[in-house]
């Protein structure tokens, strides 16, 4: 017999840890979206981190994934996805693929995920993970996500997984009326997590969720490298 797709094999022996993560880290902090909780129960987070930190994959914090970048704390992933409120038919853009974990969780909630990463090495690894897990509704591109993905715009939702100095104008323009954008905006150390909605008349509303701490969004409409 050929080795099974390692998603189904190794996901089961960490299922108890995922259940704990959901019950101890997400639910008590107020995450209510059932689809988000269910997706986080299923996606094998330990396969999205380097081997040396696999033992800590379900801990209540971010982890280093190489190249000076991090995989976000499980709670932050859940919070961002709850704010984004993806619907099953939505097409969503993510900026900052990193390990690919947030895109993977999102891909179980929505029709199609387009994700952009500026570091080719991380993008390649994320792509390989999606292939191994047979998550085939995710497209990964290497580039500057502050410019969005013009060929696939507009989007029902956009999620930015890195801290921006301002909301990139290009990303606003790539939102559908009724669309949502979740983005941390602030300085390089702390940001406010914002939920921006595009109204049917094209205008925008903004709400502040929480203070968060993300690695910088580097690009033309972000920070200088
Ligand atoms: N969502 C990721 C966390 C990513 S950390 C996860 O689940 O693991 C933020 C990522 O954003 C880093 O990998 C960083 O390289 C990337 N990044 C920073 N600026 C970017 C830009 N302008 N375009 C695309 N990716 C960017």
GROMACS .gro file of N, CA and C in nm, residues 69-128:
model
  180
   69UNK      N    1   0.971   3.513   1.007
   69UNK     CA    2   0.825   3.523   1.003
   69UNK      C    3   0.762   3.429   1.105
   70UNK      N    4   0.632   3.447   1.128
   70UNK     CA    5   0.563   3.366   1.228
   70UNK      C    6   0.430   3.312   1.175
   71UNK      N    7   0.385   3.203   1.236
   71UNK     CA    8   0.248   3.156   1.217
   71UNK      C    9   0.171   3.218   1.333
   72UNK      N   10   0.057   3.280   1.305
   72UNK     CA   11  -0.017   3.352   1.409
   72UNK      C   12  -0.069   3.257   1.516
   73UNK      N   13  -0.090   3.314   1.635
   73UNK     CA   14  -0.155   3.242   1.745
   73UNK      C   15  -0.291   3.190   1.696
   74UNK      N   16  -0.332   3.068   1.737
   74UNK     CA   17  -0.461   3.015   1.691
   74UNK      C   18  -0.577   3.112   1.715
   75UNK      N   19  -0.580   3.176   1.832
   75UNK     CA   20  -0.688   3.268   1.862
   75UNK      C   21  -0.696   3.383   1.761
   76UNK      N   22  -0.581   3.435   1.719
   76UNK     CA   23  -0.580   3.547   1.625
   76UNK      C   24  -0.634   3.502   1.488
   77UNK      N   25  -0.597   3.382   1.447
   77UNK     CA   26  -0.650   3.328   1.320
   77UNK      C   27  -0.803   3.319   1.330
   78UNK      N   28  -0.851   3.263   1.442
   78UNK     CA   29  -0.996   3.246   1.461
   78UNK      C   30  -1.066   3.381   1.463
   79UNK      N   31  -1.008   3.478   1.535
   79UNK     CA   32  -1.069   3.611   1.545
   79UNK      C   33  -1.079   3.677   1.407
   80UNK      N   34  -0.970   3.670   1.331
   80UNK     CA   35  -0.970   3.734   1.199
   80UNK      C   36  -1.074   3.670   1.108
   81UNK      N   37  -1.085   3.536   1.115
   81UNK     CA   38  -1.181   3.468   1.028
   81UNK      C   39  -1.324   3.495   1.074
   82UNK      N   40  -1.343   3.507   1.204
   82UNK     CA   41  -1.477   3.540   1.253
   82UNK      C   42  -1.518   3.680   1.205
   83UNK      N   43  -1.424   3.776   1.211
   83UNK     CA   44  -1.454   3.911   1.162
   83UNK      C   45  -1.482   3.911   1.011
   84UNK      N   46  -1.407   3.829   0.939
   84UNK     CA   47  -1.422   3.821   0.793
   84UNK      C   48  -1.556   3.761   0.755
   85UNK      N   49  -1.609   3.673   0.839
   85UNK     CA   50  -1.738   3.606   0.817
   85UNK      C   51  -1.753   3.551   0.676
   86UNK      N   52  -1.664   3.459   0.636
   86UNK     CA   53  -1.670   3.408   0.499
   86UNK      C   54  -1.794   3.321   0.477
   87UNK      N   55  -1.855   3.334   0.361
   87UNK     CA   56  -1.970   3.251   0.325
   87UNK      C   57  -1.920   3.143   0.228
   88UNK      N   58  -1.995   3.031   0.218
   88UNK     CA   59  -1.947   2.919   0.137
   88UNK      C   60  -1.917   2.953  -0.009
   89UNK      N   61  -1.987   3.049  -0.067
   89UNK     CA   62  -1.964   3.079  -0.209
   89UNK      C   63  -1.860   3.189  -0.231
   90UNK      N   64  -1.802   3.242  -0.122
   90UNK     CA   65  -1.712   3.358  -0.135
   90UNK      C   66  -1.578   3.325  -0.200
   91UNK      N   67  -1.524   3.428  -0.264
   91UNK     CA   68  -1.386   3.422  -0.314
   91UNK      C   69  -1.307   3.523  -0.229
   92UNK      N   70  -1.203   3.472  -0.162
   92UNK     CA   71  -1.134   3.553  -0.063
   92UNK      C   72  -0.986   3.566  -0.098
   93UNK      N   73  -0.931   3.686  -0.072
   93UNK     CA   74  -0.789   3.713  -0.092
   93UNK      C   75  -0.720   3.721   0.043
   94UNK      N   76  -0.606   3.652   0.057
   94UNK     CA   77  -0.523   3.667   0.177
   94UNK      C   78  -0.388   3.726   0.139
   95UNK      N   79  -0.341   3.822   0.217
   95UNK     CA   80  -0.207   3.877   0.198
   95UNK      C   81  -0.120   3.827   0.312
   96UNK      N   82  -0.007   3.761   0.277
   96UNK     CA   83   0.083   3.708   0.380
   96UNK      C   84   0.053   3.562   0.409
   97UNK      N   85   0.082   3.477   0.311
   97UNK     CA   86   0.055   3.333   0.323
   97UNK      C   87   0.130   3.272   0.441
   98UNK      N   88   0.255   3.312   0.459
   98UNK     CA   89   0.339   3.255   0.566
   98UNK      C   90   0.342   3.104   0.557
   99UNK      N   91   0.302   3.039   0.665
   99UNK     CA   92   0.301   2.892   0.667
   99UNK      C   93   0.191   2.834   0.580
  100UNK      N   94   0.089   2.914   0.555
  100UNK     CA   95  -0.029   2.865   0.482
  100UNK      C   96  -0.143   2.824   0.573
  101UNK      N   97  -0.121   2.829   0.704
  101UNK     CA   98  -0.224   2.778   0.797
  101UNK      C   99  -0.356   2.856   0.787
  102UNK      N  100  -0.349   2.989   0.792
  102UNK     CA  101  -0.475   3.066   0.788
  102UNK      C  102  -0.548   3.043   0.656
  103UNK      N  103  -0.472   3.036   0.546
  103UNK     CA  104  -0.534   3.010   0.415
  103UNK      C  105  -0.600   2.872   0.415
  104UNK      N  106  -0.535   2.776   0.480
  104UNK     CA  107  -0.590   2.639   0.486
  104UNK      C  108  -0.721   2.637   0.563
  105UNK      N  109  -0.723   2.703   0.679
  105UNK     CA  110  -0.846   2.707   0.759
  105UNK      C  111  -0.957   2.777   0.678
  106UNK      N  112  -0.920   2.886   0.615
  106UNK     CA  113  -1.015   2.963   0.535
  106UNK      C  114  -1.069   2.882   0.416
  107UNK      N  115  -0.984   2.800   0.358
  107UNK     CA  116  -1.024   2.725   0.238
  107UNK      C  117  -1.135   2.624   0.268
  108UNK      N  118  -1.149   2.585   0.395
  108UNK     CA  119  -1.257   2.492   0.433
  108UNK      C  120  -1.389   2.565   0.453
  109UNK      N  121  -1.386   2.699   0.448
  109UNK     CA  122  -1.504   2.781   0.481
  109UNK      C  123  -1.562   2.852   0.360
  110UNK      N  124  -1.491   2.843   0.248
  110UNK     CA  125  -1.523   2.931   0.138
  110UNK      C  126  -1.488   2.865   0.005
  111UNK      N  127  -1.537   2.923  -0.106
  111UNK     CA  128  -1.519   2.856  -0.235
  111UNK      C  129  -1.375   2.859  -0.284
  112UNK      N  130  -1.310   2.976  -0.272
  112UNK     CA  131  -1.177   2.989  -0.332
  112UNK      C  132  -1.094   3.088  -0.251
  113UNK      N  133  -0.969   3.051  -0.226
  113UNK     CA  134  -0.876   3.139  -0.155
  113UNK      C  135  -0.759   3.172  -0.248
  114UNK      N  136  -0.732   3.300  -0.264
  114UNK     CA  137  -0.615   3.348  -0.337
  114UNK      C  138  -0.521   3.405  -0.232
  115UNK      N  139  -0.398   3.356  -0.227
  115UNK     CA  140  -0.308   3.403  -0.120
  115UNK      C  141  -0.174   3.445  -0.178
  116UNK      N  142  -0.122   3.559  -0.129
  116UNK     CA  143   0.002   3.617  -0.183
  116UNK      C  144   0.107   3.624  -0.073
  117UNK      N  145   0.228   3.580  -0.104
  117UNK     CA  146   0.340   3.583  -0.010
  117UNK      C  147   0.460   3.646  -0.081
  118UNK      N  148   0.530   3.738  -0.013
  118UNK     CA  149   0.643   3.802  -0.080
  118UNK      C  150   0.769   3.715  -0.081
  119UNK      N  151   0.778   3.620   0.012
  119UNK     CA  152   0.899   3.535   0.018
  119UNK      C  153   0.872   3.401  -0.052
  120UNK      N  154   0.945   3.380  -0.162
  120UNK     CA  155   0.919   3.262  -0.247
  120UNK      C  156   0.935   3.131  -0.170
  121UNK      N  157   1.032   3.128  -0.080
  121UNK     CA  158   1.059   3.005  -0.005
  121UNK      C  159   0.938   2.963   0.080
  122UNK      N  160   0.876   3.062   0.145
  122UNK     CA  161   0.756   3.031   0.226
  122UNK      C  162   0.639   2.994   0.136
  123UNK      N  163   0.625   3.064   0.025
  123UNK     CA  164   0.515   3.034  -0.068
  123UNK      C  165   0.527   2.890  -0.120
  124UNK      N  166   0.649   2.849  -0.153
  124UNK     CA  167   0.671   2.712  -0.206
  124UNK      C  168   0.632   2.608  -0.102
  125UNK      N  169   0.673   2.632   0.023
  125UNK     CA  170   0.641   2.534   0.128
  125UNK      C  171   0.491   2.527   0.152
  126UNK      N  172   0.426   2.643   0.152
  126UNK     CA  173   0.280   2.645   0.174
  126UNK      C  174   0.210   2.569   0.062
  127UNK      N  175   0.255   2.594  -0.060
  127UNK     CA  176   0.195   2.528  -0.177
  127UNK      C  177   0.207   2.376  -0.163
  128UNK      N  178   0.324   2.330  -0.119
  128UNK     CA  179   0.347   2.184  -0.104
  128UNK      C  180   0.253   2.127   0.003
   0.00000   0.00000   0.00000
